[in-house]
Amino acid sequence: MADNTFALEVITPEKILFRDEAQFAVVPEITGELGVLKNHAPVLAALKTGVLRYTDTGGTVHKMAVNGGFMEVVYNEVKVLTETAERAEDIDVARAMAARDRAMQRLQARDDGVNVTRAEAALQRSISRLKAAGKYQQ
Ligand code: ATP
């Protein structure tokens, strides 16, 4: 079988979350989604908070929540450097729901004490975690 894979690594300031061989990855690039296949041209892309998904060598699709940062592609080595990242199976759904509710209440309260930028960022993090876990409902 032809090797059509590349190495995918997700790194946070806390740890190397994982390293795996991937056939295909889609990352939340700041202006949209960016797909990566083997032999992708070298690139440095800024990421937004969202869901990263990739297909492993067995064809299984994995999802994880990522929180900004960068993706670097160099010679079939794809590195995602992000502030926080959680694999779908490690996401505490109740915690993400509570974070979403807190952020929404802050944004709806519209009182002067609310840091809107911070609340919006917290809302995006919680939504991407719920989406990665397959629990997002509008
Ligand atoms: P919370 O208000 O629930 O703490 P947060 O968005 O403020 O959410 P972060 O500051 O982004 O949390 O993350 C702090 C740490 O907790 C990171 O290591 C992150 O991976 C982890 N984390 C945050 N939310 C979850 C979750 N729902 N499930 C699993 N890990 C989480």
Short mmCIF file of N, CA and C and ligand atoms in Angstrom, two decimals:
data_model
loop_
_atom_site.label_atom_id
_atom_site.label_comp_id
_atom_site.label_asym_id
_atom_site.label_seq_id
_atom_site.Cartn_x
_atom_site.Cartn_y
_atom_site.Cartn_z
N MET A 1 0.84 -1.19 0.00
CA MET A 1 0.00 0.00 0.00
C MET A 1 0.88 1.25 0.00
N ALA A 2 0.57 2.18 -0.87
CA ALA A 2 1.36 3.41 -0.91
C ALA A 2 1.21 4.17 0.40
N ASP A 3 2.32 4.74 0.85
CA ASP A 3 2.25 5.52 2.09
C ASP A 3 1.75 6.92 1.77
N ASN A 4 0.55 7.18 2.20
CA ASN A 4 -0.03 8.50 1.91
C ASN A 4 -0.20 9.30 3.21
N THR A 5 0.65 9.01 4.19
CA THR A 5 0.45 9.63 5.50
C THR A 5 1.51 10.67 5.82
N PHE A 6 1.19 11.47 6.82
CA PHE A 6 2.13 12.46 7.35
C PHE A 6 2.02 12.44 8.87
N ALA A 7 3.02 13.01 9.53
CA ALA A 7 3.02 13.03 11.00
C ALA A 7 2.28 14.26 11.49
N LEU A 8 1.37 14.04 12.42
CA LEU A 8 0.58 15.15 12.99
C LEU A 8 0.85 15.20 14.49
N GLU A 9 1.23 16.38 14.94
CA GLU A 9 1.54 16.55 16.37
C GLU A 9 0.75 17.75 16.89
N VAL A 10 0.15 17.60 18.06
CA VAL A 10 -0.56 18.72 18.68
C VAL A 10 0.11 19.01 20.01
N ILE A 11 0.56 20.25 20.15
CA ILE A 11 1.39 20.64 21.30
C ILE A 11 0.76 21.83 21.99
N THR A 12 0.68 21.77 23.31
CA THR A 12 0.23 22.93 24.10
C THR A 12 1.38 23.34 25.02
N PRO A 13 1.26 24.49 25.69
CA PRO A 13 2.34 24.86 26.62
C PRO A 13 2.50 23.83 27.75
N GLU A 14 1.45 23.05 28.00
CA GLU A 14 1.50 22.05 29.08
C GLU A 14 2.15 20.75 28.65
N LYS A 15 1.87 20.34 27.39
CA LYS A 15 2.32 18.99 27.00
C LYS A 15 2.22 18.77 25.50
N ILE A 16 2.83 17.67 25.05
CA ILE A 16 2.55 17.19 23.70
C ILE A 16 1.30 16.33 23.83
N LEU A 17 0.20 16.83 23.30
CA LEU A 17 -1.07 16.11 23.49
C LEU A 17 -1.03 14.77 22.78
N PHE A 18 -0.57 14.76 21.54
CA PHE A 18 -0.41 13.49 20.86
C PHE A 18 0.42 13.67 19.60
N ARG A 19 0.88 12.54 19.08
CA ARG A 19 1.55 12.47 17.78
C ARG A 19 1.02 11.22 17.10
N ASP A 20 0.60 11.36 15.87
CA ASP A 20 0.00 10.22 15.18
C ASP A 20 0.28 10.36 13.68
N GLU A 21 0.10 9.28 12.97
CA GLU A 21 0.19 9.33 11.51
C GLU A 21 -1.21 9.59 10.97
N ALA A 22 -1.31 10.55 10.07
CA ALA A 22 -2.63 10.93 9.54
C ALA A 22 -2.64 10.83 8.03
N GLN A 23 -3.83 10.53 7.51
CA GLN A 23 -4.01 10.55 6.05
C GLN A 23 -4.54 11.90 5.60
N PHE A 24 -5.27 12.54 6.52
CA PHE A 24 -5.96 13.77 6.17
C PHE A 24 -6.25 14.53 7.47
N ALA A 25 -6.11 15.83 7.43
CA ALA A 25 -6.46 16.64 8.61
C ALA A 25 -7.16 17.90 8.12
N VAL A 26 -8.07 18.38 8.95
CA VAL A 26 -8.72 19.66 8.69
C VAL A 26 -8.56 20.50 9.94
N VAL A 27 -7.95 21.67 9.78
CA VAL A 27 -7.70 22.52 10.94
C VAL A 27 -8.48 23.82 10.81
N PRO A 28 -8.87 24.41 11.98
CA PRO A 28 -9.64 25.66 11.94
C PRO A 28 -8.72 26.85 11.72
N GLU A 29 -8.42 27.12 10.48
CA GLU A 29 -7.57 28.26 10.13
C GLU A 29 -8.39 29.53 10.31
N ILE A 30 -7.70 30.64 10.53
CA ILE A 30 -8.39 31.85 10.96
C ILE A 30 -9.45 32.33 9.96
N THR A 31 -9.24 32.06 8.67
CA THR A 31 -10.23 32.51 7.68
C THR A 31 -11.15 31.40 7.21
N GLY A 32 -11.02 30.21 7.76
CA GLY A 32 -11.87 29.10 7.33
C GLY A 32 -11.21 27.80 7.71
N GLU A 33 -11.58 26.71 7.05
CA GLU A 33 -10.95 25.43 7.35
C GLU A 33 -9.85 25.16 6.34
N LEU A 34 -8.79 24.53 6.81
CA LEU A 34 -7.67 24.23 5.93
C LEU A 34 -7.43 22.72 5.95
N GLY A 35 -7.49 22.10 4.79
CA GLY A 35 -7.28 20.66 4.69
C GLY A 35 -5.81 20.37 4.39
N VAL A 36 -5.31 19.29 4.99
CA VAL A 36 -3.91 18.92 4.77
C VAL A 36 -3.84 17.45 4.34
N LEU A 37 -3.15 17.23 3.23
CA LEU A 37 -2.85 15.87 2.76
C LEU A 37 -1.34 15.72 2.72
N LYS A 38 -0.86 14.51 2.46
CA LYS A 38 0.58 14.30 2.31
C LYS A 38 1.15 15.25 1.24
N ASN A 39 2.37 15.68 1.47
CA ASN A 39 3.08 16.56 0.53
C ASN A 39 2.45 17.94 0.39
N HIS A 40 1.78 18.36 1.43
CA HIS A 40 1.25 19.73 1.44
C HIS A 40 2.44 20.70 1.38
N ALA A 41 2.25 21.80 0.69
CA ALA A 41 3.31 22.82 0.61
C ALA A 41 3.62 23.36 2.01
N PRO A 42 4.86 23.73 2.26
CA PRO A 42 5.20 24.33 3.56
C PRO A 42 4.32 25.54 3.83
N VAL A 43 3.82 25.61 5.05
CA VAL A 43 2.94 26.73 5.39
C VAL A 43 2.98 26.97 6.89
N LEU A 44 2.77 28.22 7.27
CA LEU A 44 2.55 28.58 8.67
C LEU A 44 1.19 29.27 8.69
N ALA A 45 0.22 28.68 9.38
CA ALA A 45 -1.14 29.21 9.36
C ALA A 45 -1.57 29.57 10.79
N ALA A 46 -2.24 30.70 10.94
CA ALA A 46 -2.80 31.08 12.24
C ALA A 46 -4.14 30.37 12.42
N LEU A 47 -4.37 29.88 13.63
CA LEU A 47 -5.59 29.12 13.91
C LEU A 47 -6.55 29.91 14.78
N LYS A 48 -7.82 29.59 14.64
CA LYS A 48 -8.81 30.15 15.57
C LYS A 48 -9.25 29.03 16.53
N THR A 49 -10.08 29.38 17.47
CA THR A 49 -10.63 28.38 18.37
C THR A 49 -11.65 27.56 17.58
N GLY A 50 -11.52 26.27 17.61
CA GLY A 50 -12.42 25.44 16.82
C GLY A 50 -12.10 23.97 16.96
N VAL A 51 -12.53 23.20 15.97
CA VAL A 51 -12.37 21.75 16.00
C VAL A 51 -11.34 21.33 14.95
N LEU A 52 -10.39 20.53 15.37
CA LEU A 52 -9.43 19.92 14.44
C LEU A 52 -9.86 18.47 14.26
N ARG A 53 -9.92 18.00 13.04
CA ARG A 53 -10.23 16.58 12.85
C ARG A 53 -9.19 15.96 11.91
N TYR A 54 -8.92 14.70 12.15
CA TYR A 54 -7.98 14.03 11.25
C TYR A 54 -8.38 12.57 11.10
N THR A 55 -7.95 12.00 10.00
CA THR A 55 -8.20 10.59 9.70
C THR A 55 -6.90 9.83 9.89
N ASP A 56 -6.92 8.81 10.73
CA ASP A 56 -5.68 8.06 11.00
C ASP A 56 -5.44 7.01 9.90
N THR A 57 -4.39 6.22 10.06
CA THR A 57 -4.01 5.27 9.00
C THR A 57 -5.07 4.19 8.80
N GLY A 58 -5.86 3.93 9.84
CA GLY A 58 -6.92 2.92 9.73
C GLY A 58 -8.23 3.49 9.20
N GLY A 59 -8.26 4.79 8.95
CA GLY A 59 -9.49 5.40 8.43
C GLY A 59 -10.41 5.96 9.50
N THR A 60 -9.99 5.86 10.76
CA THR A 60 -10.83 6.40 11.83
C THR A 60 -10.65 7.92 11.92
N VAL A 61 -11.78 8.60 12.08
CA VAL A 61 -11.74 10.06 12.20
C VAL A 61 -11.72 10.43 13.69
N HIS A 62 -10.78 11.30 14.04
CA HIS A 62 -10.65 11.79 15.42
C HIS A 62 -10.92 13.28 15.44
N LYS A 63 -11.53 13.73 16.53
CA LYS A 63 -11.79 15.17 16.66
C LYS A 63 -11.19 15.69 17.95
N MET A 64 -10.77 16.93 17.92
CA MET A 64 -10.33 17.57 19.15
C MET A 64 -10.59 19.06 19.09
N ALA A 65 -10.74 19.65 20.28
CA ALA A 65 -10.93 21.10 20.37
C ALA A 65 -9.56 21.73 20.49
N VAL A 66 -9.33 22.80 19.72
CA VAL A 66 -8.07 23.55 19.84
C VAL A 66 -8.42 25.02 20.05
N ASN A 67 -7.44 25.74 20.58
CA ASN A 67 -7.70 27.11 21.03
C ASN A 67 -6.62 28.04 20.48
N GLY A 68 -6.82 28.47 19.24
CA GLY A 68 -5.89 29.41 18.61
C GLY A 68 -4.53 28.81 18.37
N GLY A 69 -3.56 29.68 18.09
CA GLY A 69 -2.19 29.23 17.87
C GLY A 69 -1.84 29.14 16.40
N PHE A 70 -0.96 28.20 16.08
CA PHE A 70 -0.43 28.09 14.72
C PHE A 70 -0.33 26.64 14.30
N MET A 71 -0.38 26.45 12.98
CA MET A 71 -0.03 25.15 12.41
C MET A 71 1.14 25.37 11.46
N GLU A 72 2.14 24.53 11.61
CA GLU A 72 3.30 24.59 10.72
C GLU A 72 3.35 23.28 9.93
N VAL A 73 3.49 23.40 8.62
CA VAL A 73 3.66 22.21 7.78
C VAL A 73 5.03 22.28 7.12
N VAL A 74 5.88 21.30 7.39
CA VAL A 74 7.20 21.24 6.77
C VAL A 74 7.53 19.78 6.48
N TYR A 75 7.67 19.43 5.22
CA TYR A 75 8.05 18.08 4.80
C TYR A 75 7.29 16.97 5.53
N ASN A 76 6.00 17.00 5.42
CA ASN A 76 5.14 15.96 5.99
C ASN A 76 5.23 15.84 7.51
N GLU A 77 5.66 16.93 8.13
CA GLU A 77 5.60 17.05 9.59
C GLU A 77 4.64 18.21 9.85
N VAL A 78 3.50 17.90 10.44
CA VAL A 78 2.51 18.94 10.71
C VAL A 78 2.44 19.14 12.22
N LYS A 79 2.76 20.36 12.63
CA LYS A 79 2.75 20.67 14.07
C LYS A 79 1.70 21.72 14.34
N VAL A 80 0.83 21.41 15.29
CA VAL A 80 -0.18 22.37 15.73
C VAL A 80 0.21 22.83 17.13
N LEU A 81 0.49 24.11 17.26
CA LEU A 81 0.87 24.69 18.56
C LEU A 81 -0.29 25.55 19.02
N THR A 82 -0.92 25.15 20.11
CA THR A 82 -2.16 25.81 20.50
C THR A 82 -2.21 25.97 22.02
N GLU A 83 -2.97 26.95 22.47
CA GLU A 83 -3.00 27.29 23.89
C GLU A 83 -3.55 26.14 24.75
N THR A 84 -4.68 25.57 24.31
CA THR A 84 -5.24 24.39 24.98
C THR A 84 -5.78 23.45 23.90
N ALA A 85 -5.79 22.17 24.19
CA ALA A 85 -6.35 21.19 23.25
C ALA A 85 -6.85 19.99 24.03
N GLU A 86 -7.99 19.48 23.62
CA GLU A 86 -8.56 18.28 24.26
C GLU A 86 -9.11 17.36 23.19
N ARG A 87 -8.77 16.09 23.31
CA ARG A 87 -9.38 15.11 22.42
C ARG A 87 -10.84 14.92 22.80
N ALA A 88 -11.67 14.59 21.81
CA ALA A 88 -13.12 14.46 22.03
C ALA A 88 -13.42 13.60 23.26
N GLU A 89 -12.71 12.47 23.37
CA GLU A 89 -13.03 11.53 24.44
C GLU A 89 -12.59 12.03 25.82
N ASP A 90 -11.75 13.07 25.85
CA ASP A 90 -11.28 13.61 27.13
C ASP A 90 -12.08 14.84 27.56
N ILE A 91 -13.02 15.24 26.74
CA ILE A 91 -13.76 16.47 27.06
C ILE A 91 -14.83 16.21 28.11
N ASP A 92 -14.82 17.04 29.13
CA ASP A 92 -15.83 16.99 30.18
C ASP A 92 -17.01 17.84 29.67
N VAL A 93 -18.04 17.15 29.19
CA VAL A 93 -19.15 17.84 28.52
C VAL A 93 -19.91 18.75 29.50
N ALA A 94 -20.13 18.27 30.71
CA ALA A 94 -20.86 19.08 31.71
C ALA A 94 -20.08 20.36 32.00
N ARG A 95 -18.77 20.25 32.09
CA ARG A 95 -17.94 21.44 32.34
C ARG A 95 -18.04 22.43 31.17
N ALA A 96 -17.99 21.90 29.97
CA ALA A 96 -18.09 22.79 28.79
C ALA A 96 -19.46 23.45 28.73
N MET A 97 -20.50 22.71 29.09
CA MET A 97 -21.86 23.31 29.09
C MET A 97 -21.96 24.41 30.13
N ALA A 98 -21.38 24.15 31.30
CA ALA A 98 -21.41 25.16 32.37
C ALA A 98 -20.63 26.41 31.93
N ALA A 99 -19.49 26.20 31.28
CA ALA A 99 -18.69 27.34 30.80
C ALA A 99 -19.47 28.12 29.74
N ARG A 100 -20.16 27.40 28.86
CA ARG A 100 -20.98 28.07 27.83
C ARG A 100 -22.10 28.89 28.49
N ASP A 101 -22.78 28.30 29.47
CA ASP A 101 -23.89 29.02 30.13
C ASP A 101 -23.38 30.26 30.84
N ARG A 102 -22.23 30.13 31.52
CA ARG A 102 -21.65 31.29 32.22
C ARG A 102 -21.32 32.41 31.24
N ALA A 103 -20.69 32.03 30.14
CA ALA A 103 -20.29 33.05 29.15
C ALA A 103 -21.52 33.71 28.54
N MET A 104 -22.55 32.91 28.25
CA MET A 104 -23.77 33.49 27.65
C MET A 104 -24.46 34.44 28.63
N GLN A 105 -24.49 34.05 29.90
CA GLN A 105 -25.12 34.93 30.90
C GLN A 105 -24.36 36.25 30.98
N ARG A 106 -23.04 36.17 30.96
CA ARG A 106 -22.24 37.41 31.03
C ARG A 106 -22.51 38.29 29.81
N LEU A 107 -22.58 37.67 28.66
CA LEU A 107 -22.79 38.46 27.44
C LEU A 107 -24.20 39.05 27.41
N GLN A 108 -25.18 38.31 27.95
CA GLN A 108 -26.55 38.83 27.95
C GLN A 108 -26.75 39.91 29.00
N ALA A 109 -25.99 39.84 30.10
CA ALA A 109 -26.16 40.81 31.19
C ALA A 109 -25.79 42.22 30.73
N ARG A 110 -24.79 42.28 29.86
CA ARG A 110 -24.36 43.56 29.29
C ARG A 110 -24.08 44.63 30.35
N ASP A 111 -23.65 44.19 31.53
CA ASP A 111 -23.33 45.24 32.49
C ASP A 111 -21.86 45.62 32.37
N ASP A 112 -21.52 46.77 32.94
CA ASP A 112 -20.21 47.35 32.71
C ASP A 112 -19.05 46.49 33.23
N GLY A 113 -19.37 45.65 34.21
CA GLY A 113 -18.31 44.84 34.79
C GLY A 113 -17.90 43.68 33.91
N VAL A 114 -18.63 43.44 32.81
CA VAL A 114 -18.34 42.26 31.99
C VAL A 114 -17.27 42.58 30.94
N ASN A 115 -16.25 41.75 30.93
CA ASN A 115 -15.23 41.86 29.89
C ASN A 115 -15.74 41.05 28.69
N VAL A 116 -16.29 41.78 27.72
CA VAL A 116 -16.98 41.13 26.60
C VAL A 116 -16.02 40.25 25.78
N THR A 117 -14.83 40.76 25.53
CA THR A 117 -13.86 40.00 24.73
C THR A 117 -13.55 38.67 25.42
N ARG A 118 -13.38 38.74 26.73
CA ARG A 118 -13.05 37.52 27.48
C ARG A 118 -14.24 36.54 27.48
N ALA A 119 -15.44 37.10 27.66
CA ALA A 119 -16.63 36.23 27.66
C ALA A 119 -16.84 35.59 26.29
N GLU A 120 -16.60 36.36 25.23
CA GLU A 120 -16.76 35.79 23.88
C GLU A 120 -15.73 34.69 23.62
N ALA A 121 -14.52 34.90 24.09
CA ALA A 121 -13.48 33.87 23.91
C ALA A 121 -13.85 32.60 24.69
N ALA A 122 -14.36 32.78 25.91
CA ALA A 122 -14.77 31.62 26.72
C ALA A 122 -15.93 30.88 26.04
N LEU A 123 -16.84 31.67 25.44
CA LEU A 123 -17.97 31.05 24.73
C LEU A 123 -17.46 30.22 23.55
N GLN A 124 -16.53 30.77 22.79
CA GLN A 124 -15.98 30.03 21.64
C GLN A 124 -15.28 28.76 22.09
N ARG A 125 -14.52 28.83 23.18
CA ARG A 125 -13.83 27.62 23.68
C ARG A 125 -14.85 26.55 24.05
N SER A 126 -15.92 26.99 24.75
CA SER A 126 -16.90 25.99 25.19
C SER A 126 -17.63 25.39 23.99
N ILE A 127 -17.95 26.22 23.00
CA ILE A 127 -18.66 25.70 21.81
C ILE A 127 -17.77 24.72 21.05
N SER A 128 -16.49 25.05 20.90
CA SER A 128 -15.63 24.13 20.15
C SER A 128 -15.47 22.81 20.91
N ARG A 129 -15.45 22.87 22.24
CA ARG A 129 -15.37 21.60 23.01
C ARG A 129 -16.63 20.78 22.82
N LEU A 130 -17.78 21.45 22.84
CA LEU A 130 -19.04 20.71 22.66
C LEU A 130 -19.12 20.14 21.24
N LYS A 131 -18.66 20.90 20.26
CA LYS A 131 -18.68 20.39 18.87
C LYS A 131 -17.75 19.20 18.73
N ALA A 132 -16.55 19.30 19.30
CA ALA A 132 -15.59 18.18 19.20
C ALA A 132 -16.16 16.93 19.85
N ALA A 133 -16.90 17.13 20.96
CA ALA A 133 -17.47 15.99 21.68
C ALA A 133 -18.78 15.50 21.04
N GLY A 134 -19.24 16.21 20.01
CA GLY A 134 -20.49 15.82 19.34
C GLY A 134 -21.71 16.15 20.17
N LYS A 135 -21.60 17.18 21.04
CA LYS A 135 -22.71 17.53 21.94
C LYS A 135 -23.22 18.94 21.72
N TYR A 136 -22.87 19.51 20.60
CA TYR A 136 -23.27 20.91 20.40
C TYR A 136 -24.68 20.99 19.84
N GLN A 137 -25.53 21.77 20.54
CA GLN A 137 -26.87 22.06 20.04
C GLN A 137 -27.08 23.55 20.12
N GLN A 138 -27.57 24.12 19.06
CA GLN A 138 -27.76 25.58 19.07
C GLN A 138 -28.97 25.97 19.88
P1 ATP B 1 -13.50 26.50 32.41
O1 ATP B 1 -14.22 27.79 32.69
O2 ATP B 1 -14.39 25.29 32.46
O3 ATP B 1 -12.21 26.35 33.21
P2 ATP B 1 -11.95 27.50 30.22
O4 ATP B 1 -12.31 27.64 28.77
O5 ATP B 1 -11.74 28.75 30.98
O6 ATP B 1 -13.06 26.56 30.86
P3 ATP B 1 -9.23 26.88 29.73
O7 ATP B 1 -8.57 28.01 30.49
O8 ATP B 1 -9.34 27.03 28.24
O9 ATP B 1 -10.66 26.60 30.36
O10 ATP B 1 -8.47 25.51 30.03
C1 ATP B 1 -7.85 25.22 31.28
C2 ATP B 1 -7.46 23.74 31.28
O11 ATP B 1 -8.65 22.94 31.42
C3 ATP B 1 -6.80 23.29 29.99
O12 ATP B 1 -5.83 22.30 30.31
C4 ATP B 1 -7.92 22.67 29.19
O13 ATP B 1 -7.44 21.67 28.30
C5 ATP B 1 -8.80 22.09 30.29
N1 ATP B 1 -10.25 22.09 29.99
C6 ATP B 1 -11.05 23.17 29.92
N2 ATP B 1 -12.32 22.82 29.70
C7 ATP B 1 -12.33 21.47 29.58
C8 ATP B 1 -13.35 20.50 29.33
N3 ATP B 1 -14.63 20.84 29.14
N4 ATP B 1 -12.99 19.21 29.31
C9 ATP B 1 -11.71 18.83 29.50
N5 ATP B 1 -10.70 19.69 29.74
C10 ATP B 1 -11.00 20.99 29.78
#
